[in-house]
């Protein structure tokens, strides 16, 4: 980037509660914490039940074109499972999340990349391919991108490190409607030591090399209660965990993350969330 070019600014926000109305409650919460982008659930994150949503609330979300919106799919989804019943429910749930994303004007739907449960990672990836590719082809361009979120490295997960994304994308034939959501706490738990500016830079450099900046659509910005390489998914408020605040400034300098929305999934409620949003905004200004 030369001196005459201005780096796109990354909007900063958080996952917002939507009980009582996705737009009326979620957007009000976003305003209270100073969010410039939001992430929401469109169904119970810990269940299989789906719903059609409220058309009025959906329209209100779509109208907020100034506020990038993302959906997080339920945690139970696992396209790599050997359990056929779970697999079937996973695809129904993921398709629902993508279709609802389209209705509220979301820019993507985040999915945890899942686990082989038993057997090899290659077996799990083969099952994920068999289940996700037909869904992606069926939905086509009617929905926003499916965003793969690498996990903390626990158990038989299919994807945790930046390099793990490569075989996952290969399994999906580098489908054009698949992107990535990087979670900083997950990266740290999986072994990327991003507790220094240099470490954060190295992880983002590697992502650009093996995946490509064009695939990064969202960053979950979380500090970590657990140490590097712990394989434990334990989010902490910014600057209060093992990563610390300063490395997050690199998100606002690195070319891979230029303009990419950043959402917090740190412990709330709105007081701590507002503090985290403010911390990231200050780091953005300094960068």
PDB file of C-alpha atoms in Angstrom:
ATOM      1  CA  UNK A   1       0.000   0.000   0.000  1.00  0.00           C
ATOM      2  CA  UNK A   2       1.539   3.366  -0.992  1.00  0.00           C
ATOM      3  CA  UNK A   3       1.176   6.602   0.930  1.00  0.00           C
ATOM      4  CA  UNK A   4      -1.609   7.897  -1.322  1.00  0.00           C
ATOM      5  CA  UNK A   5      -3.849   4.948  -0.556  1.00  0.00           C
ATOM      6  CA  UNK A   6      -5.993   4.894   2.561  1.00  0.00           C
ATOM      7  CA  UNK A   7      -6.390   1.605   4.385  1.00  0.00           C
ATOM      8  CA  UNK A   8     -10.043   0.485   4.705  1.00  0.00           C
ATOM      9  CA  UNK A   9     -11.168   0.864   8.324  1.00  0.00           C
ATOM     10  CA  UNK A  10     -12.319  -2.249  10.173  1.00  0.00           C
ATOM     11  CA  UNK A  11     -15.640  -1.712  11.981  1.00  0.00           C
ATOM     12  CA  UNK A  12     -15.618  -2.825  15.624  1.00  0.00           C
ATOM     13  CA  UNK A  13     -18.572  -4.434  17.407  1.00  0.00           C
ATOM     14  CA  UNK A  14     -19.771  -7.461  19.316  1.00  0.00           C
ATOM     15  CA  UNK A  15     -22.110 -10.391  19.466  1.00  0.00           C
ATOM     16  CA  UNK A  16     -25.371  -8.890  20.762  1.00  0.00           C
ATOM     17  CA  UNK A  17     -28.291 -10.483  22.642  1.00  0.00           C
ATOM     18  CA  UNK A  18     -31.531 -10.668  20.652  1.00  0.00           C
ATOM     19  CA  UNK A  19     -34.063 -12.053  23.159  1.00  0.00           C
ATOM     20  CA  UNK A  20     -37.138  -9.866  22.897  1.00  0.00           C
ATOM     21  CA  UNK A  21     -36.468  -8.762  19.315  1.00  0.00           C
ATOM     22  CA  UNK A  22     -33.473  -9.134  17.037  1.00  0.00           C
ATOM     23  CA  UNK A  23     -33.616  -5.534  15.907  1.00  0.00           C
ATOM     24  CA  UNK A  24     -35.328  -3.757  18.791  1.00  0.00           C
ATOM     25  CA  UNK A  25     -33.175  -5.391  21.464  1.00  0.00           C
ATOM     26  CA  UNK A  26     -30.034  -6.282  19.501  1.00  0.00           C
ATOM     27  CA  UNK A  27     -29.598  -2.906  17.820  1.00  0.00           C
ATOM     28  CA  UNK A  28     -30.348  -1.031  21.044  1.00  0.00           C
ATOM     29  CA  UNK A  29     -27.633  -3.050  22.783  1.00  0.00           C
ATOM     30  CA  UNK A  30     -25.250  -2.318  19.911  1.00  0.00           C
ATOM     31  CA  UNK A  31     -25.872   1.406  20.313  1.00  0.00           C
ATOM     32  CA  UNK A  32     -25.234   1.249  24.066  1.00  0.00           C
ATOM     33  CA  UNK A  33     -21.822  -0.333  23.625  1.00  0.00           C
ATOM     34  CA  UNK A  34     -20.814   1.766  20.615  1.00  0.00           C
ATOM     35  CA  UNK A  35     -20.802  -1.149  18.169  1.00  0.00           C
ATOM     36  CA  UNK A  36     -20.177  -0.522  14.479  1.00  0.00           C
ATOM     37  CA  UNK A  37     -20.890  -4.150  13.490  1.00  0.00           C
ATOM     38  CA  UNK A  38     -22.866  -6.963  15.151  1.00  0.00           C
ATOM     39  CA  UNK A  39     -23.179 -10.724  15.274  1.00  0.00           C
ATOM     40  CA  UNK A  40     -26.438 -12.458  16.209  1.00  0.00           C
ATOM     41  CA  UNK A  41     -27.989 -15.870  16.644  1.00  0.00           C
ATOM     42  CA  UNK A  42     -31.070 -16.611  14.533  1.00  0.00           C
ATOM     43  CA  UNK A  43     -32.026 -19.706  16.550  1.00  0.00           C
ATOM     44  CA  UNK A  44     -31.131 -21.379  19.839  1.00  0.00           C
ATOM     45  CA  UNK A  45     -27.315 -21.744  19.689  1.00  0.00           C
ATOM     46  CA  UNK A  46     -27.443 -24.933  21.769  1.00  0.00           C
ATOM     47  CA  UNK A  47     -30.398 -26.646  20.105  1.00  0.00           C
ATOM     48  CA  UNK A  48     -31.681 -27.922  16.773  1.00  0.00           C
ATOM     49  CA  UNK A  49     -35.005 -26.064  16.626  1.00  0.00           C
ATOM     50  CA  UNK A  50     -35.365 -23.579  13.768  1.00  0.00           C
ATOM     51  CA  UNK A  51     -37.842 -20.756  13.251  1.00  0.00           C
ATOM     52  CA  UNK A  52     -38.897 -18.377  10.503  1.00  0.00           C
ATOM     53  CA  UNK A  53     -38.151 -15.271  12.520  1.00  0.00           C
ATOM     54  CA  UNK A  54     -40.163 -12.050  12.608  1.00  0.00           C
ATOM     55  CA  UNK A  55     -40.504 -10.349   9.195  1.00  0.00           C
ATOM     56  CA  UNK A  56     -40.708  -6.911  10.825  1.00  0.00           C
ATOM     57  CA  UNK A  57     -37.540  -7.469  12.825  1.00  0.00           C
ATOM     58  CA  UNK A  58     -35.811  -8.937   9.755  1.00  0.00           C
ATOM     59  CA  UNK A  59     -36.696  -5.855   7.719  1.00  0.00           C
ATOM     60  CA  UNK A  60     -35.336  -3.563  10.429  1.00  0.00           C
ATOM     61  CA  UNK A  61     -32.063  -5.472  10.367  1.00  0.00           C
ATOM     62  CA  UNK A  62     -31.852  -5.264   6.558  1.00  0.00           C
ATOM     63  CA  UNK A  63     -32.427  -1.525   6.676  1.00  0.00           C
ATOM     64  CA  UNK A  64     -29.308  -0.986   8.794  1.00  0.00           C
ATOM     65  CA  UNK A  65     -26.973  -0.975   5.824  1.00  0.00           C
ATOM     66  CA  UNK A  66     -24.531   1.135   7.860  1.00  0.00           C
ATOM     67  CA  UNK A  67     -24.055  -1.746  10.320  1.00  0.00           C
ATOM     68  CA  UNK A  68     -22.431  -4.952   8.995  1.00  0.00           C
ATOM     69  CA  UNK A  69     -24.337  -7.952  10.401  1.00  0.00           C
ATOM     70  CA  UNK A  70     -23.146 -11.540  10.798  1.00  0.00           C
ATOM     71  CA  UNK A  71     -24.912 -14.681  11.996  1.00  0.00           C
ATOM     72  CA  UNK A  72     -23.384 -17.362  14.184  1.00  0.00           C
ATOM     73  CA  UNK A  73     -24.828 -20.827  13.507  1.00  0.00           C
ATOM     74  CA  UNK A  74     -25.630 -23.201  16.405  1.00  0.00           C
ATOM     75  CA  UNK A  75     -22.724 -24.829  18.220  1.00  0.00           C
ATOM     76  CA  UNK A  76     -24.132 -28.342  17.746  1.00  0.00           C
ATOM     77  CA  UNK A  77     -23.459 -28.336  14.009  1.00  0.00           C
ATOM     78  CA  UNK A  78     -20.831 -30.891  13.006  1.00  0.00           C
ATOM     79  CA  UNK A  79     -20.489 -31.811   9.326  1.00  0.00           C
ATOM     80  CA  UNK A  80     -17.641 -34.228  10.095  1.00  0.00           C
ATOM     81  CA  UNK A  81     -19.500 -36.488  12.514  1.00  0.00           C
ATOM     82  CA  UNK A  82     -19.881 -40.230  11.841  1.00  0.00           C
ATOM     83  CA  UNK A  83     -23.393 -39.995  13.359  1.00  0.00           C
ATOM     84  CA  UNK A  84     -25.821 -39.719  10.438  1.00  0.00           C
ATOM     85  CA  UNK A  85     -28.646 -38.262  12.547  1.00  0.00           C
ATOM     86  CA  UNK A  86     -26.404 -35.493  13.851  1.00  0.00           C
ATOM     87  CA  UNK A  87     -25.101 -34.892  10.342  1.00  0.00           C
ATOM     88  CA  UNK A  88     -28.608 -34.531   8.910  1.00  0.00           C
ATOM     89  CA  UNK A  89     -29.613 -32.111  11.656  1.00  0.00           C
ATOM     90  CA  UNK A  90     -26.389 -30.192  11.112  1.00  0.00           C
ATOM     91  CA  UNK A  91     -27.113 -29.558   7.454  1.00  0.00           C
ATOM     92  CA  UNK A  92     -30.713 -28.522   8.139  1.00  0.00           C
ATOM     93  CA  UNK A  93     -29.480 -26.143  10.845  1.00  0.00           C
ATOM     94  CA  UNK A  94     -26.692 -24.683   8.714  1.00  0.00           C
ATOM     95  CA  UNK A  95     -28.961 -24.160   5.740  1.00  0.00           C
ATOM     96  CA  UNK A  96     -31.455 -22.433   8.029  1.00  0.00           C
ATOM     97  CA  UNK A  97     -28.722 -20.122   9.338  1.00  0.00           C
ATOM     98  CA  UNK A  98     -27.650 -19.217   5.800  1.00  0.00           C
ATOM     99  CA  UNK A  99     -31.192 -18.572   4.583  1.00  0.00           C
ATOM    100  CA  UNK A 100     -31.997 -16.471   7.644  1.00  0.00           C
ATOM    101  CA  UNK A 101     -28.731 -14.612   7.072  1.00  0.00           C
ATOM    102  CA  UNK A 102     -29.948 -13.649   3.628  1.00  0.00           C
ATOM    103  CA  UNK A 103     -33.260 -12.419   5.046  1.00  0.00           C
ATOM    104  CA  UNK A 104     -31.651 -10.074   7.561  1.00  0.00           C
ATOM    105  CA  UNK A 105     -29.002  -8.818   5.155  1.00  0.00           C
ATOM    106  CA  UNK A 106     -26.107 -10.502   6.942  1.00  0.00           C
ATOM    107  CA  UNK A 107     -22.710 -10.692   5.278  1.00  0.00           C
ATOM    108  CA  UNK A 108     -22.015 -14.278   6.335  1.00  0.00           C
ATOM    109  CA  UNK A 109     -22.940 -17.156   8.637  1.00  0.00           C
ATOM    110  CA  UNK A 110     -20.231 -18.502  10.944  1.00  0.00           C
ATOM    111  CA  UNK A 111     -19.911 -22.265  11.482  1.00  0.00           C
ATOM    112  CA  UNK A 112     -17.528 -24.034  13.829  1.00  0.00           C
ATOM    113  CA  UNK A 113     -15.580 -26.389  11.591  1.00  0.00           C
ATOM    114  CA  UNK A 114     -16.498 -29.515  13.561  1.00  0.00           C
ATOM    115  CA  UNK A 115     -14.880 -32.747  14.627  1.00  0.00           C
ATOM    116  CA  UNK A 116     -14.229 -36.221  13.283  1.00  0.00           C
ATOM    117  CA  UNK A 117     -15.354 -37.451  16.754  1.00  0.00           C
ATOM    118  CA  UNK A 118     -13.562 -40.734  16.106  1.00  0.00           C
ATOM    119  CA  UNK A 119     -11.235 -41.976  13.395  1.00  0.00           C
ATOM    120  CA  UNK A 120      -8.936 -39.733  11.397  1.00  0.00           C
ATOM    121  CA  UNK A 121      -9.205 -36.092  10.438  1.00  0.00           C
ATOM    122  CA  UNK A 122      -9.182 -37.207   6.793  1.00  0.00           C
ATOM    123  CA  UNK A 123     -12.289 -39.311   7.432  1.00  0.00           C
ATOM    124  CA  UNK A 124     -13.999 -36.337   9.037  1.00  0.00           C
ATOM    125  CA  UNK A 125     -13.082 -34.029   6.166  1.00  0.00           C
ATOM    126  CA  UNK A 126     -14.407 -36.553   3.658  1.00  0.00           C
ATOM    127  CA  UNK A 127     -17.722 -36.600   5.513  1.00  0.00           C
ATOM    128  CA  UNK A 128     -17.790 -32.794   5.677  1.00  0.00           C
ATOM    129  CA  UNK A 129     -17.252 -32.654   1.910  1.00  0.00           C
ATOM    130  CA  UNK A 130     -20.044 -35.151   1.272  1.00  0.00           C
ATOM    131  CA  UNK A 131     -22.488 -33.080   3.315  1.00  0.00           C
ATOM    132  CA  UNK A 132     -21.494 -29.447   2.805  1.00  0.00           C
ATOM    133  CA  UNK A 133     -20.773 -29.344  -0.925  1.00  0.00           C
ATOM    134  CA  UNK A 134     -24.293 -30.390  -2.021  1.00  0.00           C
ATOM    135  CA  UNK A 135     -25.774 -27.785   0.331  1.00  0.00           C
ATOM    136  CA  UNK A 136     -23.492 -25.058  -1.011  1.00  0.00           C
ATOM    137  CA  UNK A 137     -24.323 -25.974  -4.605  1.00  0.00           C
ATOM    138  CA  UNK A 138     -28.045 -26.077  -3.832  1.00  0.00           C
ATOM    139  CA  UNK A 139     -28.056 -22.644  -2.196  1.00  0.00           C
ATOM    140  CA  UNK A 140     -25.805 -21.046  -4.799  1.00  0.00           C
ATOM    141  CA  UNK A 141     -25.649 -17.260  -4.665  1.00  0.00           C
ATOM    142  CA  UNK A 142     -28.975 -16.918  -2.859  1.00  0.00           C
ATOM    143  CA  UNK A 143     -27.202 -16.771   0.493  1.00  0.00           C
ATOM    144  CA  UNK A 144     -24.125 -14.998   1.916  1.00  0.00           C
ATOM    145  CA  UNK A 145     -20.887 -16.930   2.472  1.00  0.00           C
ATOM    146  CA  UNK A 146     -20.510 -19.825   4.859  1.00  0.00           C
ATOM    147  CA  UNK A 147     -17.687 -18.742   7.188  1.00  0.00           C
ATOM    148  CA  UNK A 148     -15.461 -21.476   8.579  1.00  0.00           C
ATOM    149  CA  UNK A 149     -14.328 -20.804  12.143  1.00  0.00           C
ATOM    150  CA  UNK A 150     -11.283 -22.849  13.216  1.00  0.00           C
ATOM    151  CA  UNK A 151     -11.633 -24.248  16.733  1.00  0.00           C
ATOM    152  CA  UNK A 152      -9.359 -24.347  19.789  1.00  0.00           C
ATOM    153  CA  UNK A 153      -7.809 -27.720  18.938  1.00  0.00           C
ATOM    154  CA  UNK A 154      -9.749 -29.846  21.403  1.00  0.00           C
ATOM    155  CA  UNK A 155     -10.412 -33.530  20.698  1.00  0.00           C
ATOM    156  CA  UNK A 156     -10.663 -34.634  17.074  1.00  0.00           C
ATOM    157  CA  UNK A 157     -11.419 -31.207  15.584  1.00  0.00           C
ATOM    158  CA  UNK A 158     -11.064 -30.909  11.829  1.00  0.00           C
ATOM    159  CA  UNK A 159      -9.527 -27.444  11.866  1.00  0.00           C
ATOM    160  CA  UNK A 160      -7.711 -25.394  14.508  1.00  0.00           C
ATOM    161  CA  UNK A 161      -4.564 -23.760  13.091  1.00  0.00           C
ATOM    162  CA  UNK A 162      -4.286 -21.522  10.055  1.00  0.00           C
ATOM    163  CA  UNK A 163      -2.664 -24.363   8.114  1.00  0.00           C
ATOM    164  CA  UNK A 164      -5.565 -26.680   8.985  1.00  0.00           C
ATOM    165  CA  UNK A 165      -7.787 -24.484   6.840  1.00  0.00           C
ATOM    166  CA  UNK A 166      -6.012 -25.617   3.675  1.00  0.00           C
ATOM    167  CA  UNK A 167      -7.208 -29.265   3.665  1.00  0.00           C
ATOM    168  CA  UNK A 168     -10.668 -28.061   4.723  1.00  0.00           C
ATOM    169  CA  UNK A 169     -10.861 -25.737   1.723  1.00  0.00           C
ATOM    170  CA  UNK A 170      -9.465 -28.488  -0.481  1.00  0.00           C
ATOM    171  CA  UNK A 171     -12.218 -30.812   0.729  1.00  0.00           C
ATOM    172  CA  UNK A 172     -14.735 -28.177  -0.350  1.00  0.00           C
ATOM    173  CA  UNK A 173     -12.984 -27.582  -3.701  1.00  0.00           C
ATOM    174  CA  UNK A 174     -12.224 -23.999  -2.592  1.00  0.00           C
ATOM    175  CA  UNK A 175     -15.905 -23.239  -3.102  1.00  0.00           C
ATOM    176  CA  UNK A 176     -16.404 -19.542  -3.969  1.00  0.00           C
ATOM    177  CA  UNK A 177     -19.098 -19.063  -1.313  1.00  0.00           C
ATOM    178  CA  UNK A 178     -16.908 -20.180   1.590  1.00  0.00           C
ATOM    179  CA  UNK A 179     -14.914 -17.734   3.688  1.00  0.00           C
ATOM    180  CA  UNK A 180     -13.234 -17.653   7.085  1.00  0.00           C
ATOM    181  CA  UNK A 181     -13.909 -16.224  10.514  1.00  0.00           C
ATOM    182  CA  UNK A 182     -10.731 -16.200  12.622  1.00  0.00           C
ATOM    183  CA  UNK A 183     -11.173 -16.279  16.404  1.00  0.00           C
ATOM    184  CA  UNK A 184      -8.117 -14.940  18.233  1.00  0.00           C
ATOM    185  CA  UNK A 185      -8.781 -16.977  21.397  1.00  0.00           C
ATOM    186  CA  UNK A 186      -9.083 -20.140  19.307  1.00  0.00           C
ATOM    187  CA  UNK A 187      -5.868 -19.391  17.405  1.00  0.00           C
ATOM    188  CA  UNK A 188      -4.042 -18.839  20.690  1.00  0.00           C
ATOM    189  CA  UNK A 189      -5.418 -22.034  22.232  1.00  0.00           C
ATOM    190  CA  UNK A 190      -4.475 -23.969  19.079  1.00  0.00           C
ATOM    191  CA  UNK A 191      -0.833 -22.929  19.405  1.00  0.00           C
ATOM    192  CA  UNK A 192      -0.445 -19.632  17.532  1.00  0.00           C
ATOM    193  CA  UNK A 193       1.361 -17.434  20.059  1.00  0.00           C
ATOM    194  CA  UNK A 194      -0.284 -14.120  19.238  1.00  0.00           C
ATOM    195  CA  UNK A 195       0.560 -12.591  22.626  1.00  0.00           C
ATOM    196  CA  UNK A 196       3.055 -10.296  20.881  1.00  0.00           C
ATOM    197  CA  UNK A 197       2.637  -7.973  17.920  1.00  0.00           C
ATOM    198  CA  UNK A 198       5.169 -10.092  16.032  1.00  0.00           C
ATOM    199  CA  UNK A 199       3.230 -13.273  16.802  1.00  0.00           C
ATOM    200  CA  UNK A 200      -0.040 -11.760  15.610  1.00  0.00           C
ATOM    201  CA  UNK A 201       1.701 -10.563  12.455  1.00  0.00           C
ATOM    202  CA  UNK A 202       3.163 -13.997  11.774  1.00  0.00           C
ATOM    203  CA  UNK A 203      -0.255 -15.683  12.111  1.00  0.00           C
ATOM    204  CA  UNK A 204      -1.849 -13.181   9.715  1.00  0.00           C
ATOM    205  CA  UNK A 205       1.080 -13.456   7.317  1.00  0.00           C
ATOM    206  CA  UNK A 206       0.617 -17.212   7.263  1.00  0.00           C
ATOM    207  CA  UNK A 207      -3.110 -16.862   6.616  1.00  0.00           C
ATOM    208  CA  UNK A 208      -2.402 -14.625   3.649  1.00  0.00           C
ATOM    209  CA  UNK A 209       0.129 -17.109   2.278  1.00  0.00           C
ATOM    210  CA  UNK A 210      -1.852 -20.335   2.530  1.00  0.00           C
ATOM    211  CA  UNK A 211      -5.506 -19.218   2.401  1.00  0.00           C
ATOM    212  CA  UNK A 212      -5.568 -15.708   0.969  1.00  0.00           C
ATOM    213  CA  UNK A 213      -6.769 -12.401   2.381  1.00  0.00           C
ATOM    214  CA  UNK A 214      -9.835 -12.464   0.139  1.00  0.00           C
ATOM    215  CA  UNK A 215     -11.250 -15.367   2.165  1.00  0.00           C
ATOM    216  CA  UNK A 216     -11.151 -13.551   5.523  1.00  0.00           C
ATOM    217  CA  UNK A 217     -14.577 -12.023   6.143  1.00  0.00           C
ATOM    218  CA  UNK A 218     -14.726 -11.644   9.941  1.00  0.00           C
ATOM    219  CA  UNK A 219     -12.509 -11.680  13.037  1.00  0.00           C
ATOM    220  CA  UNK A 220     -13.731 -12.708  16.488  1.00  0.00           C
ATOM    221  CA  UNK A 221     -11.567 -10.588  18.746  1.00  0.00           C
ATOM    222  CA  UNK A 222     -11.213 -12.284  22.143  1.00  0.00           C
ATOM    223  CA  UNK A 223      -8.518 -12.428  24.788  1.00  0.00           C
ATOM    224  CA  UNK A 224      -7.923 -15.834  26.387  1.00  0.00           C
ATOM    225  CA  UNK A 225      -8.259 -17.096  29.953  1.00  0.00           C
ATOM    226  CA  UNK A 226      -6.251 -20.180  28.951  1.00  0.00           C
ATOM    227  CA  UNK A 227      -2.556 -20.212  27.957  1.00  0.00           C
ATOM    228  CA  UNK A 228      -1.196 -20.672  24.441  1.00  0.00           C
ATOM    229  CA  UNK A 229      -1.498 -24.238  23.161  1.00  0.00           C
ATOM    230  CA  UNK A 230      -3.976 -25.234  25.886  1.00  0.00           C
ATOM    231  CA  UNK A 231      -6.646 -26.346  23.376  1.00  0.00           C
ATOM    232  CA  UNK A 232      -9.155 -24.723  25.742  1.00  0.00           C
ATOM    233  CA  UNK A 233     -11.796 -22.317  24.427  1.00  0.00           C
ATOM    234  CA  UNK A 234     -11.945 -19.727  27.236  1.00  0.00           C
ATOM    235  CA  UNK A 235     -12.706 -16.160  26.189  1.00  0.00           C
ATOM    236  CA  UNK A 236     -11.606 -13.176  28.276  1.00  0.00           C
ATOM    237  CA  UNK A 237     -12.066  -9.424  28.038  1.00  0.00           C
ATOM    238  CA  UNK A 238      -9.479  -7.535  26.002  1.00  0.00           C
ATOM    239  CA  UNK A 239      -6.237  -6.980  27.909  1.00  0.00           C
ATOM    240  CA  UNK A 240      -7.282  -9.153  30.836  1.00  0.00           C
ATOM    241  CA  UNK A 241      -6.090 -12.513  29.513  1.00  0.00           C
ATOM    242  CA  UNK A 242      -2.940 -14.237  28.298  1.00  0.00           C
ATOM    243  CA  UNK A 243      -2.897 -12.413  24.946  1.00  0.00           C
ATOM    244  CA  UNK A 244      -3.013  -8.849  26.282  1.00  0.00           C
ATOM    245  CA  UNK A 245      -4.305  -5.742  24.524  1.00  0.00           C
ATOM    246  CA  UNK A 246      -1.357  -4.535  22.445  1.00  0.00           C
ATOM    247  CA  UNK A 247      -1.190  -7.444  19.934  1.00  0.00           C
ATOM    248  CA  UNK A 248      -4.724  -6.631  18.783  1.00  0.00           C
ATOM    249  CA  UNK A 249      -3.436  -3.352  17.344  1.00  0.00           C
ATOM    250  CA  UNK A 250      -1.875  -5.420  14.554  1.00  0.00           C
ATOM    251  CA  UNK A 251      -5.398  -6.239  13.328  1.00  0.00           C
ATOM    252  CA  UNK A 252      -5.683  -2.581  12.333  1.00  0.00           C
ATOM    253  CA  UNK A 253      -2.320  -2.502  10.550  1.00  0.00           C
ATOM    254  CA  UNK A 254      -1.975  -5.816   8.760  1.00  0.00           C
ATOM    255  CA  UNK A 255      -3.032  -5.992   5.075  1.00  0.00           C
ATOM    256  CA  UNK A 256      -4.841  -9.327   5.571  1.00  0.00           C
ATOM    257  CA  UNK A 257      -7.301  -7.722   8.018  1.00  0.00           C
ATOM    258  CA  UNK A 258      -7.731  -4.401   6.212  1.00  0.00           C
ATOM    259  CA  UNK A 259     -11.411  -3.460   6.389  1.00  0.00           C
ATOM    260  CA  UNK A 260     -12.425  -6.816   7.882  1.00  0.00           C
ATOM    261  CA  UNK A 261     -15.187  -6.429  10.542  1.00  0.00           C
ATOM    262  CA  UNK A 262     -14.124  -7.270  14.087  1.00  0.00           C
ATOM    263  CA  UNK A 263     -16.635  -8.565  16.637  1.00  0.00           C
ATOM    264  CA  UNK A 264     -16.094  -9.274  20.311  1.00  0.00           C
ATOM    265  CA  UNK A 265     -17.332 -12.432  21.997  1.00  0.00           C
ATOM    266  CA  UNK A 266     -15.940 -11.458  25.384  1.00  0.00           C
ATOM    267  CA  UNK A 267     -17.771 -11.747  28.730  1.00  0.00           C
ATOM    268  CA  UNK A 268     -20.546  -9.176  29.146  1.00  0.00           C
ATOM    269  CA  UNK A 269     -22.890  -7.558  29.930  1.00  0.00           C
ATOM    270  CA  UNK A 270     -22.921  -4.160  28.261  1.00  0.00           C
ATOM    271  CA  UNK A 271     -20.464  -2.467  30.654  1.00  0.00           C
ATOM    272  CA  UNK A 272     -17.518  -4.785  29.934  1.00  0.00           C
ATOM    273  CA  UNK A 273     -18.523  -4.968  26.260  1.00  0.00           C
ATOM    274  CA  UNK A 274     -18.504  -1.171  25.953  1.00  0.00           C
ATOM    275  CA  UNK A 275     -15.072  -1.097  27.596  1.00  0.00           C
ATOM    276  CA  UNK A 276     -13.744  -3.700  25.153  1.00  0.00           C
ATOM    277  CA  UNK A 277     -15.169  -1.833  22.159  1.00  0.00           C
ATOM    278  CA  UNK A 278     -13.552   1.364  23.425  1.00  0.00           C
ATOM    279  CA  UNK A 279     -10.203  -0.399  23.937  1.00  0.00           C
ATOM    280  CA  UNK A 280     -10.218  -1.680  20.356  1.00  0.00           C
ATOM    281  CA  UNK A 281     -11.213   1.726  18.999  1.00  0.00           C
ATOM    282  CA  UNK A 282      -8.250   3.291  20.803  1.00  0.00           C
ATOM    283  CA  UNK A 283      -5.925   0.656  19.355  1.00  0.00           C
ATOM    284  CA  UNK A 284      -7.385   1.398  15.918  1.00  0.00           C
ATOM    285  CA  UNK A 285      -6.679   5.103  16.357  1.00  0.00           C
ATOM    286  CA  UNK A 286      -3.105   4.416  17.444  1.00  0.00           C
ATOM    287  CA  UNK A 287      -2.522   2.096  14.511  1.00  0.00           C
TER     288      UNK A 287
END
